[in-house]
Amino acid sequence: MKPLFTTLILFFGLGLYAQIPFVQAEQINAWRHANTDTVYVVNFWATWCMPCVEEMPDLLKLQHDFAGQKVKLILVSNDFKKHIESKLIPFVEEYHLEPYVVYMNEPTPNDWIDSVNPDWSGAIPTTWIINPRNGKETFHEGKMAYGELEALLRSVLD
């Protein structure tokens, strides 16, 4: 009975891991030019980046506070690919980030960071807020407190 129980735990336990979609650089332009009235709050981060982790509660609060509006939080992980299973997935599960996290599956960040903003040094955390409907967007490199995040979001809303 014990081996069957262990097998069932392992089998069903595997399904608990977060499914993290991989995105390519062209997704950046898809967010920018989407035919939608949804405003995207796109945050570039990594589990190994302490300011990124410290900023996470404020990003989640922003998503919660604007849940009644068409605002979508997207957390673009820049973790090392070899750490997806060992670090990213456990982090996503621990903080219940499943609906928000995607993984930037590009080997060289320099090939796509200019697509976001040509002035971006590539440092994280970085937040890019896009309103495809009115063409407004804003960009901030570095950690922000909730008030700063909210002000940036409001600056692109109609």
Tab-separated table of C-alpha atoms in Angstrom:
chain	number	residue	atom	x	y	z
A	1	MET	CA	0.000	0.000	0.000
A	2	LYS	CA	2.829	2.384	0.859
A	3	PRO	CA	4.475	2.212	-2.626
A	4	LEU	CA	1.113	2.906	-4.293
A	5	PHE	CA	0.515	5.893	-2.017
A	6	THR	CA	4.012	7.254	-2.766
A	7	THR	CA	3.462	6.743	-6.496
A	8	LEU	CA	0.144	8.616	-6.362
A	9	ILE	CA	1.726	11.488	-4.417
A	10	LEU	CA	4.523	11.767	-6.962
A	11	PHE	CA	2.152	11.504	-9.920
A	12	PHE	CA	-0.381	14.056	-8.703
A	13	GLY	CA	2.273	16.223	-7.096
A	14	LEU	CA	3.857	16.832	-10.491
A	15	GLY	CA	0.668	18.526	-11.651
A	16	LEU	CA	0.970	21.151	-8.933
A	17	TYR	CA	3.922	22.858	-10.581
A	18	ALA	CA	3.162	26.175	-12.189
A	19	GLN	CA	2.933	26.234	-15.926
A	20	ILE	CA	5.095	29.124	-17.037
A	21	PRO	CA	4.594	30.200	-20.646
A	22	PHE	CA	7.713	31.004	-22.625
A	23	VAL	CA	7.621	34.166	-24.743
A	24	GLN	CA	9.890	35.423	-27.486
A	25	ALA	CA	10.948	38.990	-28.275
A	26	GLU	CA	8.096	39.490	-30.742
A	27	GLN	CA	5.683	39.315	-27.803
A	28	ILE	CA	6.882	42.795	-26.817
A	29	ASN	CA	5.415	44.296	-29.979
A	30	ALA	CA	2.291	42.181	-29.570
A	31	TRP	CA	1.656	43.835	-26.189
A	32	ARG	CA	2.392	47.278	-27.589
A	33	HIS	CA	0.128	46.909	-30.619
A	34	ALA	CA	-2.609	44.673	-29.221
A	35	ASN	CA	-6.126	45.410	-30.386
A	36	THR	CA	-7.490	45.651	-26.851
A	37	ASP	CA	-8.550	48.115	-24.222
A	38	THR	CA	-6.477	46.263	-21.622
A	39	VAL	CA	-3.577	48.176	-20.115
A	40	TYR	CA	-0.482	46.036	-19.548
A	41	VAL	CA	1.779	46.473	-16.539
A	42	VAL	CA	4.867	44.551	-17.656
A	43	ASN	CA	7.545	44.021	-15.045
A	44	PHE	CA	10.931	42.534	-15.929
A	45	TRP	CA	12.396	40.739	-12.918
A	46	ALA	CA	14.222	37.650	-11.632
A	47	THR	CA	14.150	35.584	-8.469
A	48	TRP	CA	17.847	36.308	-7.833
A	49	CYS	CA	17.226	40.100	-7.918
A	50	MET	CA	16.497	41.289	-4.364
A	51	PRO	CA	14.930	44.648	-5.414
A	52	CYS	CA	12.679	42.671	-7.790
A	53	VAL	CA	11.510	40.385	-5.013
A	54	GLU	CA	11.003	43.351	-2.657
A	55	GLU	CA	8.853	45.117	-5.274
A	56	MET	CA	6.616	42.083	-5.890
A	57	PRO	CA	4.037	42.769	-3.110
A	58	ASP	CA	3.447	46.279	-4.487
A	59	LEU	CA	2.936	44.931	-8.012
A	60	LEU	CA	0.431	42.385	-6.719
A	61	LYS	CA	-1.362	45.083	-4.727
A	62	LEU	CA	-1.563	47.220	-7.868
A	63	GLN	CA	-3.135	44.315	-9.780
A	64	HIS	CA	-5.604	43.769	-6.943
A	65	ASP	CA	-6.519	47.451	-6.600
A	66	PHE	CA	-7.160	47.817	-10.346
A	67	ALA	CA	-8.903	44.453	-10.753
A	68	GLY	CA	-12.174	46.192	-11.674
A	69	GLN	CA	-10.477	47.889	-14.602
A	70	LYS	CA	-8.884	46.317	-17.639
A	71	VAL	CA	-5.369	46.179	-16.219
A	72	LYS	CA	-3.214	43.077	-16.612
A	73	LEU	CA	-0.007	42.418	-14.714
A	74	ILE	CA	2.649	40.468	-16.615
A	75	LEU	CA	5.796	39.455	-14.747
A	76	VAL	CA	8.511	38.671	-17.293
A	77	SER	CA	11.068	36.429	-15.654
A	78	ASN	CA	14.681	36.902	-16.625
A	79	ASP	CA	15.900	34.019	-14.523
A	80	PHE	CA	18.521	31.694	-15.921
A	81	LYS	CA	16.898	28.925	-17.926
A	82	LYS	CA	18.706	26.278	-15.894
A	83	HIS	CA	16.971	27.634	-12.754
A	84	ILE	CA	13.371	27.488	-13.965
A	85	GLU	CA	12.594	24.214	-12.188
A	86	SER	CA	14.774	24.769	-9.127
A	87	LYS	CA	14.138	28.462	-8.387
A	88	LEU	CA	11.497	30.112	-10.589
A	89	ILE	CA	8.707	27.536	-10.305
A	90	PRO	CA	9.034	27.224	-6.499
A	91	PHE	CA	8.999	31.039	-6.188
A	92	VAL	CA	5.925	31.331	-8.419
A	93	GLU	CA	4.132	28.675	-6.390
A	94	GLU	CA	5.109	30.118	-3.009
A	95	TYR	CA	3.811	33.591	-3.898
A	96	HIS	CA	0.841	32.377	-6.003
A	97	LEU	CA	2.000	34.169	-9.143
A	98	GLU	CA	0.764	31.560	-11.664
A	99	PRO	CA	-1.563	33.823	-13.643
A	100	TYR	CA	1.028	36.537	-14.108
A	101	VAL	CA	4.450	35.023	-14.877
A	102	VAL	CA	5.979	34.403	-18.291
A	103	TYR	CA	9.571	33.506	-19.086
A	104	MET	CA	11.530	35.521	-21.666
A	105	ASN	CA	12.975	32.744	-23.775
A	106	GLU	CA	15.648	34.662	-25.627
A	107	PRO	CA	19.331	33.759	-25.324
A	108	THR	CA	20.629	37.320	-25.513
A	109	PRO	CA	18.818	40.153	-23.703
A	110	ASN	CA	20.525	42.731	-25.909
A	111	ASP	CA	18.502	41.342	-28.814
A	112	TRP	CA	15.197	42.465	-27.270
A	113	ILE	CA	15.649	45.153	-24.603
A	114	ASP	CA	15.694	47.944	-27.212
A	115	SER	CA	12.249	46.760	-28.325
A	116	VAL	CA	10.932	47.749	-24.909
A	117	ASN	CA	12.783	51.050	-24.676
A	118	PRO	CA	16.003	52.095	-26.439
A	119	ASP	CA	17.113	53.935	-23.284
A	120	TRP	CA	16.844	50.824	-21.114
A	121	SER	CA	20.216	49.696	-19.761
A	122	GLY	CA	18.840	46.192	-19.228
A	123	ALA	CA	18.837	46.509	-15.427
A	124	ILE	CA	16.013	44.966	-13.440
A	125	PRO	CA	13.542	45.478	-11.981
A	126	THR	CA	12.046	47.487	-14.785
A	127	THR	CA	8.381	48.293	-15.272
A	128	TRP	CA	6.825	49.151	-18.613
A	129	ILE	CA	3.175	50.175	-18.707
A	130	ILE	CA	1.384	50.168	-22.065
A	131	ASN	CA	-2.060	51.326	-23.094
A	132	PRO	CA	-2.407	50.010	-26.669
A	133	ARG	CA	-5.752	51.772	-27.183
A	134	ASN	CA	-4.442	55.313	-26.732
A	135	GLY	CA	-0.780	54.598	-27.534
A	136	LYS	CA	0.429	55.895	-24.169
A	137	GLU	CA	3.210	54.077	-22.409
A	138	THR	CA	5.608	54.741	-19.598
A	139	PHE	CA	8.827	53.105	-18.522
A	140	HIS	CA	10.728	53.019	-15.245
A	141	GLU	CA	14.029	51.327	-14.550
A	142	GLY	CA	14.535	50.380	-10.904
A	143	LYS	CA	12.469	49.384	-7.904
A	144	MET	CA	9.347	51.407	-7.155
A	145	ALA	CA	7.054	51.775	-4.174
A	146	TYR	CA	3.318	51.329	-4.578
A	147	GLY	CA	2.588	55.066	-4.925
A	148	GLU	CA	5.032	55.377	-7.817
A	149	LEU	CA	3.571	52.321	-9.556
A	150	GLU	CA	0.048	53.660	-9.165
A	151	ALA	CA	1.027	57.106	-10.489
A	152	LEU	CA	2.680	55.563	-13.564
A	153	LEU	CA	-0.367	53.420	-14.238
A	154	ARG	CA	-2.740	56.368	-13.896
A	155	SER	CA	-0.561	58.393	-16.300
A	156	VAL	CA	-1.428	56.038	-19.187
A	157	LEU	CA	-5.096	55.472	-18.366
A	158	ASP	CA	-7.722	57.560	-20.187
